[in-house]
Amino acid sequence: MAPRPRKRASRPTKPRASSRRGGGEGEDDPFFQSEPKRRRGGRDEDIESEDSDDDAVGFGGAVDEHGDEGAKEEDDEETAGEKKVRMAKELLKKLSDAAKRKDDDDDEDEDEAGGRRLADILQRRQLEESGRKRRELAARVLPPEPTDGFKFIVKHRQPVTAVALSNDGDQGFSASKDGVIAHWDVETGKSEKYLWPSENVLISHHAKPPLSAKRSKQILALAVSSDGHYLASGGMDRHIHLWDVRSREHIQAFSGHRGPISCLAFGPDSSELFSGSFDRLIMQWNAEDRTYMNCLYGHQNEILTMDALNKDRLLTVARDRTMHLWKIPEESQLVFRAPVAASLECCSFIDDKEFLSGSDDGSIELWSIMRKKPTFIVRNAHPSHDSDNQELPKENGIHKPENVSMAQSWVSAVAARKGSDLAASGAGNGLVRLWAIEPDSKGIRPLFKFKLDGFVNSLDIAKSGRFIVAGVGQEPRLGRWGRVRSAQNGVAIHPIQLKEEKDKL
């Protein structure tokens, strides 16, 4: 038995390690193929000190062949001394950077604060433009100067029935009972008239022959598309007439209503046009394709006014004492009923949750989609024969002054700068009023009043909120039951002075 141990002892160990690395015959030896052995070798290396012997390093190399060779070589390249030097350099660099930051601390604080403020401004503006946040304009409105007042920029021979501003607020349009359509510049007041084509041309543009000997040109409603390409007019001839704004030429006549066209509205950022009529119908058209799209039913009496928030939401009021909020894609509607003894006459969107209306009893109502009844009412908003010494109307008051002329206190027009808290109303009592819409449907607060003689038949507030235009006449828009002989027939503009925004870019 003694010779066998001597033979084993005489076998060299170095070639074995060499063959193991080189992948020779030693790889067939179970000793080198033992997985538990190799695993133990890896664990031993993990806890090995920096004074490990050559055999331990050999085992590490064997494990590296199976995928960890690069990582182990990197660890072995850095000694303990080199690691201490590296960590010391990193610490020195951190200390040096901290010293530099301390020297520039004030400048960096200002830069960071400015960056945060800029981000807040941009985020707020994005929310306001998308309609998710209401723009606060009412708090920035300054009291009017003594020299401020309504100035007529366009005169008409007959009472003005409708005004409309372009989306940028640079151009305006007005129409009157005598059928005149004027296109004017807000800044200069320079105006040009639209010329009606001959009867043969109207028929070639798909208009139906008139019922009487002569076609009525009386206009009751106007609307301009958001891109400024199309102007729509409607009136007593029961047709919607489409005009090209750039050439001021008549291009199409839509027929389908069986009564006078009382109101029109383009969907913002859309070529879709809505029309309301005395025939109790609401029709939807496409101005770009010049086609009929849809018909909405629901009102039980003559439709008076409408307003569009977008191509999917429409607001209408009628003489059936109701206001309807139409959800076009869903083909549904919400019905809001006027307070007792009141008939709604006009309406305007504030945003996608709230809207305004004016009534023939002189009231202004604030509505919310969450309630069927008004959330707030301002009674006697336009008292007759108002004077400078008379107090502003009290919110939710119930007292009405004596000798009130219903024709003059009748709220005939309301307008809101959409997406903001600024609104306006007009009647025949010689005043146009500005209102602040409180948040969360808390109420309506009076701001200022501007003198304007005559019946205010139409209002529009510029998108910038810096001026308001009014279509005024001696008579109401839809009748002749009142007359103010001292009034002018035309378009008047009033500036609105605003404080500069503190966070203006």
Coordinates of C-alpha atoms in Angstrom, one line a residue:
M1 CA 0.0 0.0 0.0
A2 CA 3.0 2.3 0.5
P3 CA 3.9 2.8 -3.3
R4 CA 0.5 4.3 -4.1
P5 CA 0.8 7.3 -1.8
R6 CA 4.3 7.9 -3.3
K7 CA 2.9 7.9 -6.8
R8 CA 0.1 10.4 -5.9
A9 CA 2.6 12.7 -4.2
S10 CA 4.8 12.6 -7.3
R11 CA 2.0 14.0 -9.5
P12 CA 2.7 17.7 -10.2
T13 CA 0.0 20.2 -9.2
K14 CA 1.0 23.0 -11.5
P15 CA 0.1 21.3 -14.8
R16 CA -3.3 20.5 -13.3
A17 CA -4.1 24.1 -12.7
S18 CA -2.7 25.0 -16.1
S19 CA -4.8 22.3 -17.8
R20 CA -7.8 23.6 -15.9
R21 CA -7.3 27.1 -17.2
G22 CA -6.5 26.0 -20.7
G23 CA -9.4 23.6 -21.0
G24 CA -7.3 20.5 -21.5
E25 CA -7.6 17.0 -20.1
G26 CA -7.9 18.3 -16.6
E27 CA -11.5 19.4 -17.4
D28 CA -12.6 15.7 -17.4
D29 CA -11.5 15.3 -13.9
P30 CA -14.5 15.3 -11.5
F31 CA -12.6 17.4 -9.1
F32 CA -12.6 20.4 -11.6
Q33 CA -16.2 19.7 -12.7
S34 CA -17.6 19.7 -9.2
E35 CA -20.2 22.5 -9.1
P36 CA -20.3 22.7 -5.3
K37 CA -16.6 23.0 -5.2
R38 CA -16.7 25.9 -7.6
R39 CA -19.4 27.6 -5.6
R40 CA -17.5 27.3 -2.4
G41 CA -14.5 28.7 -4.2
G42 CA -16.6 31.8 -5.2
R43 CA -17.9 32.3 -1.6
D44 CA -14.4 31.9 -0.2
E45 CA -13.2 34.6 -2.6
D46 CA -16.0 37.0 -1.5
I47 CA -14.8 36.9 2.1
E48 CA -11.1 36.5 1.3
S49 CA -8.8 39.2 2.7
E50 CA -6.5 41.2 0.5
D51 CA -3.6 38.8 1.5
S52 CA -5.2 35.8 -0.2
D53 CA -2.8 33.2 -1.7
D54 CA -2.4 32.2 -5.3
D55 CA -4.7 29.2 -5.0
A56 CA -7.6 31.4 -4.0
V57 CA -6.9 33.6 -7.0
G58 CA -6.9 30.6 -9.2
F59 CA -10.3 29.6 -8.0
G60 CA -11.6 33.1 -8.7
G61 CA -10.3 32.8 -12.3
A62 CA -12.1 29.5 -12.7
V63 CA -15.4 31.1 -11.8
D64 CA -14.7 34.1 -14.0
E65 CA -14.8 31.8 -17.1
H66 CA -18.5 31.3 -16.5
G67 CA -19.5 35.0 -16.9
D68 CA -17.9 37.1 -14.1
E69 CA -14.4 37.5 -15.4
G70 CA -14.7 41.2 -16.3
A71 CA -16.2 42.2 -13.0
K72 CA -13.6 40.2 -11.0
E73 CA -10.7 41.6 -12.9
E74 CA -12.0 45.2 -12.3
D75 CA -12.2 44.5 -8.6
D76 CA -8.7 42.9 -8.5
E77 CA -7.2 45.8 -10.4
E78 CA -7.9 48.3 -7.6
T79 CA -5.9 47.7 -4.5
A80 CA -6.9 48.9 -1.0
G81 CA -4.5 51.8 -1.3
E82 CA -5.8 52.9 -4.6
K83 CA -9.4 52.8 -3.3
K84 CA -8.4 55.0 -0.4
V85 CA -6.8 57.5 -2.8
R86 CA -9.9 57.5 -5.0
M87 CA -12.3 58.1 -2.1
A88 CA -10.1 60.9 -0.8
K89 CA -10.2 62.6 -4.2
E90 CA -14.0 62.3 -4.4
L91 CA -14.3 63.8 -0.9
L92 CA -12.1 66.7 -1.9
K93 CA -14.2 67.3 -5.0
K94 CA -17.4 67.3 -3.0
L95 CA -15.9 69.9 -0.6
S96 CA -14.7 72.0 -3.4
D97 CA -18.2 72.0 -5.1
A98 CA -19.8 72.8 -1.8
A99 CA -17.5 75.8 -1.4
K100 CA -18.4 77.1 -4.9
R101 CA -22.1 76.6 -4.2
K102 CA -21.8 78.6 -1.0
D103 CA -20.2 81.5 -2.9
D104 CA -23.0 81.5 -5.6
D105 CA -25.8 80.7 -3.2
D106 CA -27.7 84.0 -3.7
D107 CA -27.6 83.8 -7.5
E108 CA -28.6 80.2 -7.5
D109 CA -31.5 80.8 -5.2
E110 CA -32.8 83.6 -7.5
D111 CA -32.4 81.3 -10.5
E112 CA -34.3 78.5 -8.9
A113 CA -37.1 80.8 -7.7
G114 CA -37.3 82.3 -11.2
G115 CA -37.5 78.9 -12.7
R116 CA -40.2 77.7 -10.4
R117 CA -42.2 80.9 -11.0
L118 CA -41.9 80.6 -14.8
A119 CA -43.1 76.9 -14.5
D120 CA -46.1 78.0 -12.4
I121 CA -47.0 80.7 -14.9
L122 CA -46.8 78.4 -17.9
Q123 CA -48.8 75.7 -16.1
R124 CA -51.5 78.2 -15.1
R125 CA -51.8 79.6 -18.6
Q126 CA -52.0 76.1 -20.1
L127 CA -54.8 75.3 -17.6
E128 CA -56.6 78.6 -18.5
E129 CA -56.4 77.9 -22.3
S130 CA -57.6 74.4 -21.9
G131 CA -60.6 75.6 -19.8
R132 CA -59.7 73.7 -16.7
K133 CA -58.9 76.9 -14.7
R134 CA -60.9 80.1 -14.8
R135 CA -58.9 83.2 -15.8
E136 CA -59.2 85.9 -13.1
L137 CA -59.9 89.2 -15.0
A138 CA -62.6 90.8 -12.8
A139 CA -60.1 91.6 -10.0
R140 CA -57.9 93.4 -12.5
V141 CA -60.6 95.7 -13.9
L142 CA -59.8 99.4 -13.0
P143 CA -62.5 102.1 -12.6
P144 CA -63.3 103.9 -15.8
E145 CA -61.7 107.3 -16.4
P146 CA -63.9 110.3 -16.8
T147 CA -62.9 110.5 -20.4
D148 CA -63.8 106.9 -21.0
G149 CA -67.2 106.1 -22.5
F150 CA -68.9 104.3 -25.3
K151 CA -67.7 105.6 -28.7
F152 CA -69.6 104.8 -31.9
I153 CA -67.3 103.3 -34.5
V154 CA -70.0 102.2 -37.0
K155 CA -73.4 103.8 -37.7
H156 CA -76.4 102.1 -39.2
R157 CA -79.6 103.5 -40.5
Q158 CA -81.7 100.9 -38.6
P159 CA -81.3 99.4 -35.2
V160 CA -78.4 97.0 -34.9
T161 CA -79.5 93.5 -34.1
A162 CA -76.2 91.6 -33.9
V163 CA -72.5 92.1 -33.4
A164 CA -69.6 89.6 -33.6
L165 CA -65.9 89.8 -33.0
S166 CA -63.2 87.8 -34.7
N167 CA -61.2 85.4 -32.6
D168 CA -58.2 87.7 -32.5
G169 CA -60.4 90.7 -31.6
D170 CA -59.0 92.9 -34.5
Q171 CA -62.1 92.7 -36.8
G172 CA -65.8 93.1 -36.1
F173 CA -69.1 92.5 -37.8
S174 CA -72.5 94.0 -37.4
A175 CA -76.0 93.7 -38.9
S176 CA -79.1 95.7 -38.7
K177 CA -82.8 95.5 -39.5
D178 CA -82.4 97.0 -42.9
G179 CA -80.2 94.1 -44.0
V180 CA -76.9 95.9 -44.0
I181 CA -73.9 93.8 -42.9
A182 CA -70.8 95.9 -42.0
H183 CA -67.2 94.6 -41.6
W184 CA -65.1 97.0 -39.5
D185 CA -61.6 97.3 -38.0
V186 CA -61.6 97.7 -34.2
E187 CA -58.6 99.9 -34.1
T188 CA -59.4 102.4 -36.9
G189 CA -63.1 102.0 -37.2
K190 CA -62.8 101.7 -41.0
S191 CA -65.8 99.7 -42.3
E192 CA -67.0 98.1 -45.5
K193 CA -70.4 96.8 -46.4
Y194 CA -71.3 93.4 -47.7
L195 CA -73.3 93.6 -50.9
W196 CA -76.3 91.3 -51.4
P197 CA -76.3 89.4 -54.7
S198 CA -79.2 89.3 -57.1
E199 CA -82.1 87.0 -56.6
N200 CA -80.9 84.8 -59.4
V201 CA -77.5 84.4 -57.7
L202 CA -79.1 83.5 -54.4
I203 CA -81.2 80.8 -56.0
S204 CA -78.1 79.5 -57.7
H205 CA -76.6 79.3 -54.2
H206 CA -79.4 77.0 -53.2
A207 CA -81.8 79.6 -51.7
K208 CA -85.5 78.9 -52.2
P209 CA -87.6 81.5 -53.9
P210 CA -89.2 84.0 -51.5
L211 CA -92.8 83.6 -50.4
S212 CA -93.6 87.2 -51.2
A213 CA -92.8 89.4 -54.1
K214 CA -89.6 90.6 -52.5
R215 CA -87.1 88.7 -50.3
S216 CA -86.8 90.2 -46.8
K217 CA -83.2 91.3 -46.0
Q218 CA -83.8 91.9 -42.3
I219 CA -81.1 90.2 -40.3
L220 CA -81.5 89.0 -36.7
A221 CA -78.3 87.0 -36.1
L222 CA -74.6 86.9 -37.0
A223 CA -71.7 84.5 -36.3
V224 CA -68.1 84.3 -37.4
S225 CA -66.0 81.2 -37.6
S226 CA -63.0 80.9 -35.3
D227 CA -60.5 80.8 -38.2
G228 CA -62.1 84.0 -39.6
H229 CA -62.9 82.5 -43.0
Y230 CA -66.7 82.4 -42.8
L231 CA -69.5 84.7 -41.7
A232 CA -73.0 83.5 -41.3
S233 CA -76.1 85.6 -41.2
G234 CA -79.8 84.8 -40.6
G235 CA -83.0 86.6 -40.5
M236 CA -86.6 86.9 -41.7
D237 CA -86.1 85.1 -45.0
R238 CA -85.7 81.7 -43.2
H239 CA -82.3 81.1 -44.7
I240 CA -78.8 80.9 -43.3
H241 CA -76.5 82.9 -45.6
L242 CA -72.8 82.0 -45.7
W243 CA -70.2 84.7 -46.7
D244 CA -66.5 84.6 -47.5
V245 CA -64.9 87.1 -45.1
R246 CA -61.8 87.6 -47.3
S247 CA -63.8 88.5 -50.5
R248 CA -67.0 89.6 -48.7
E249 CA -69.0 87.5 -51.3
H250 CA -72.0 85.3 -50.8
I251 CA -71.1 81.7 -51.2
Q252 CA -74.0 79.5 -49.9
A253 CA -77.6 79.6 -48.7
F254 CA -78.8 76.9 -46.3
S255 CA -82.5 76.2 -46.3
G256 CA -84.5 74.0 -44.0
H257 CA -86.0 76.2 -41.3
R258 CA -89.7 77.0 -41.6
G259 CA -89.4 80.2 -39.5
P260 CA -87.2 83.2 -39.2
I261 CA -83.6 82.5 -38.1
S262 CA -83.2 84.1 -34.6
C263 CA -79.7 82.9 -33.5
L264 CA -76.5 81.5 -34.9
A265 CA -73.3 80.2 -33.4
F266 CA -70.1 78.6 -34.7
G267 CA -68.3 76.0 -32.6
P268 CA -64.9 77.2 -31.5
D269 CA -62.0 75.7 -33.5
S270 CA -64.6 74.2 -35.8
S271 CA -66.4 74.8 -39.0
E272 CA -69.7 73.5 -37.6
L273 CA -72.5 76.0 -37.5
F274 CA -75.7 75.9 -35.3
S275 CA -78.9 77.8 -36.1
G276 CA -82.0 78.4 -34.1
S277 CA -85.3 79.5 -35.4
F278 CA -88.9 80.5 -34.5
D279 CA -89.9 77.0 -35.8
R280 CA -88.5 75.6 -32.5
L281 CA -85.8 73.6 -34.3
I282 CA -82.0 73.7 -34.0
M283 CA -80.0 72.7 -37.0
Q284 CA -76.4 71.8 -37.4
W285 CA -74.4 72.6 -40.5
N286 CA -70.8 72.2 -41.8
A287 CA -69.6 75.5 -43.3
E288 CA -66.5 73.9 -44.8
D289 CA -68.4 71.1 -46.6
R290 CA -71.5 73.3 -47.0
T291 CA -73.8 70.5 -45.9
Y292 CA -76.6 69.8 -43.4
M293 CA -75.6 67.6 -40.5
N294 CA -78.3 67.2 -37.8
C295 CA -81.5 68.5 -36.3
L296 CA -82.1 68.9 -32.5
Y297 CA -85.6 68.8 -31.0
G298 CA -86.7 69.8 -27.6
H299 CA -88.0 73.4 -27.3
Q300 CA -91.7 74.0 -27.3
N301 CA -91.7 77.6 -28.4
E302 CA -89.7 80.1 -30.4
I303 CA -85.9 79.9 -29.9
L304 CA -84.4 83.3 -29.1
T305 CA -80.7 83.0 -28.5
M306 CA -77.8 80.5 -28.4
D307 CA -74.2 80.2 -27.4
A308 CA -71.6 77.5 -28.3
L309 CA -68.8 76.5 -25.9
N310 CA -67.4 74.0 -28.4
K311 CA -68.7 71.8 -31.2
D312 CA -70.0 69.4 -28.6
R313 CA -71.8 71.8 -26.2
L314 CA -74.6 74.2 -27.1
L315 CA -76.8 76.4 -24.9
T316 CA -80.2 77.7 -26.1
V317 CA -83.1 79.7 -24.6
A318 CA -86.7 79.9 -25.9
R319 CA -90.0 81.5 -25.2
D320 CA -91.1 78.3 -23.5
R321 CA -89.3 79.6 -20.4
T322 CA -86.6 77.0 -20.5
M323 CA -82.9 76.8 -21.3
H324 CA -81.4 73.7 -22.8
L325 CA -77.8 72.5 -22.6
W326 CA -77.2 70.2 -25.6
K327 CA -74.6 67.4 -25.5
I328 CA -74.2 66.8 -29.2
P329 CA -72.2 63.5 -29.3
E330 CA -74.4 61.9 -26.6
E331 CA -77.6 63.2 -28.3
S332 CA -78.9 64.3 -24.9
Q333 CA -79.9 67.6 -23.3
L334 CA -80.3 69.1 -19.8
V335 CA -83.4 71.3 -19.3
F336 CA -83.3 74.3 -16.9
R337 CA -86.5 76.1 -16.1
A338 CA -86.8 79.8 -15.5
P339 CA -87.9 81.1 -12.1
V340 CA -91.6 81.8 -11.6
A341 CA -93.0 84.8 -13.5
A342 CA -89.8 85.1 -15.7
S343 CA -89.1 84.3 -19.3
L344 CA -85.5 83.8 -20.3
E345 CA -84.3 86.0 -23.2
C346 CA -80.6 85.5 -23.6
C347 CA -77.7 83.3 -22.5
S348 CA -74.0 82.9 -22.5
F349 CA -71.5 80.2 -21.4
I350 CA -69.0 81.1 -18.7
D351 CA -67.2 77.8 -18.8
D352 CA -68.1 74.1 -19.1
K353 CA -69.8 74.2 -15.7
E354 CA -71.5 77.5 -15.4
F355 CA -73.5 79.9 -17.6
L356 CA -75.5 83.1 -17.4
S357 CA -79.0 84.1 -18.6
G358 CA -81.0 87.3 -18.7
S359 CA -84.8 87.6 -18.2
D360 CA -87.6 89.8 -19.2
D361 CA -88.3 90.7 -15.6
G362 CA -84.9 92.4 -15.3
S363 CA -83.1 89.6 -13.6
I364 CA -79.7 88.0 -14.3
E365 CA -79.3 84.3 -13.3
L366 CA -76.2 82.3 -12.7
W367 CA -76.6 78.6 -13.5
S368 CA -74.6 75.4 -12.8
I369 CA -74.8 72.1 -14.5
M370 CA -75.2 70.5 -11.0
R371 CA -78.6 72.2 -10.3
K372 CA -81.8 72.6 -12.3
K373 CA -82.5 76.0 -10.6
P374 CA -80.4 79.2 -10.7
T375 CA -77.6 79.1 -8.1
F376 CA -77.8 82.9 -7.8
I377 CA -80.1 85.6 -9.0
V378 CA -79.6 89.4 -9.3
R379 CA -83.0 90.9 -9.4
N380 CA -83.7 94.3 -11.0
A381 CA -80.2 94.3 -12.6
H382 CA -81.2 97.1 -15.0
P383 CA -83.7 99.4 -13.3
S384 CA -85.4 101.9 -15.5
H385 CA -84.3 105.6 -15.5
D386 CA -81.1 104.8 -13.6
S387 CA -79.0 107.7 -12.4
D388 CA -75.6 108.2 -11.0
N389 CA -77.0 108.6 -7.4
Q390 CA -79.0 105.4 -7.5
E391 CA -77.5 102.4 -5.7
L392 CA -76.4 99.3 -7.4
P393 CA -79.0 96.5 -7.4
K394 CA -78.8 94.2 -4.4
E395 CA -78.1 90.6 -5.0
N396 CA -81.1 88.3 -4.5
G397 CA -83.2 91.3 -3.6
I398 CA -86.9 91.1 -3.9
H399 CA -87.9 94.7 -4.0
K400 CA -88.6 96.3 -7.4
P401 CA -88.8 100.1 -7.7
E402 CA -92.0 101.7 -8.7
N403 CA -92.7 102.9 -12.3
V404 CA -90.3 100.4 -13.9
S405 CA -90.8 100.2 -17.7
M406 CA -90.6 96.5 -18.5
A407 CA -89.4 97.3 -22.1
Q408 CA -86.4 99.2 -20.8
S409 CA -85.4 97.0 -17.8
W410 CA -85.7 93.9 -20.0
V411 CA -82.3 92.2 -20.0
S412 CA -81.8 91.8 -23.8
A413 CA -78.1 90.7 -23.9
V414 CA -75.5 89.0 -21.8
A415 CA -71.9 88.1 -22.6
A416 CA -69.0 86.5 -20.8
R417 CA -65.4 86.3 -21.7
K418 CA -65.4 82.5 -21.8
G419 CA -63.1 80.8 -19.4
S420 CA -62.9 83.9 -17.1
D421 CA -64.8 85.6 -14.3
L422 CA -65.8 88.7 -16.3
A423 CA -69.3 89.2 -17.7
A424 CA -71.5 92.0 -19.0
S425 CA -75.2 92.7 -19.5
G426 CA -77.3 95.2 -21.4
A427 CA -80.9 96.4 -21.6
G428 CA -82.8 99.5 -22.7
N429 CA -82.3 101.5 -19.5
G430 CA -79.2 103.4 -20.8
L431 CA -76.6 101.2 -19.1
V432 CA -74.2 98.4 -19.8
R433 CA -73.0 96.6 -16.6
L434 CA -69.9 94.7 -15.9
W435 CA -70.1 91.8 -13.4
A436 CA -67.6 89.6 -11.6
I437 CA -68.5 85.9 -11.3
E438 CA -67.6 84.5 -7.9
P439 CA -65.9 81.1 -7.8
D440 CA -67.7 78.0 -6.9
S441 CA -71.1 79.4 -8.0
K442 CA -71.1 81.7 -4.9
G443 CA -72.7 84.6 -6.8
I444 CA -72.4 87.6 -9.1
R445 CA -70.8 90.8 -7.9
P446 CA -71.4 94.2 -9.7
L447 CA -68.3 95.9 -10.9
F448 CA -68.9 99.1 -13.0
K449 CA -71.6 100.6 -15.2
F450 CA -71.2 102.3 -18.6
K451 CA -73.7 104.7 -20.0
L452 CA -75.2 103.9 -23.4
D453 CA -78.6 105.2 -24.6
G454 CA -80.8 102.8 -26.5
F455 CA -81.7 99.1 -26.5
V456 CA -78.5 97.0 -26.2
N457 CA -79.4 94.2 -28.6
S458 CA -76.1 92.4 -28.7
L459 CA -72.8 92.3 -26.7
D460 CA -69.4 90.8 -27.1
I461 CA -66.3 90.9 -25.0
A462 CA -62.9 90.7 -26.6
K463 CA -60.8 87.6 -25.9
S464 CA -58.1 89.9 -24.3
G465 CA -60.8 91.3 -22.0
R466 CA -59.7 94.9 -22.8
F467 CA -62.8 96.2 -24.6
I468 CA -66.5 95.5 -25.1
V469 CA -68.6 96.1 -28.1
A470 CA -72.3 96.7 -28.1
G471 CA -74.9 96.7 -30.9
V472 CA -77.5 99.3 -30.0
G473 CA -80.6 100.7 -31.6
Q474 CA -83.7 102.7 -30.9
E475 CA -85.8 99.6 -31.0
P476 CA -85.5 96.1 -29.5
R477 CA -84.0 93.3 -31.7
L478 CA -87.1 91.2 -32.1
G479 CA -89.9 93.8 -32.1
R480 CA -91.0 97.4 -31.9
W481 CA -92.7 97.5 -28.5
G482 CA -90.3 100.1 -27.2
R483 CA -88.4 103.1 -28.6
V484 CA -85.7 105.4 -27.4
R485 CA -85.6 108.4 -29.8
S486 CA -82.4 109.9 -28.3
A487 CA -80.4 106.7 -29.1
Q488 CA -78.2 106.1 -32.1
N489 CA -78.3 103.1 -34.3
G490 CA -74.8 101.6 -34.5
V491 CA -71.9 99.8 -32.9
A492 CA -70.3 101.3 -29.8
I493 CA -67.0 100.2 -28.2
H494 CA -65.8 100.8 -24.6
P495 CA -62.3 100.2 -23.3
I496 CA -61.8 98.1 -20.2
Q497 CA -58.7 99.1 -18.3
L498 CA -56.9 96.1 -16.7
K499 CA -54.1 96.0 -14.2
E500 CA -50.9 94.4 -15.5
E501 CA -50.4 90.9 -14.4
K502 CA -47.7 90.6 -11.7
D503 CA -46.5 87.4 -13.2
K504 CA -46.4 88.7 -16.7
L505 CA -43.6 87.0 -18.7

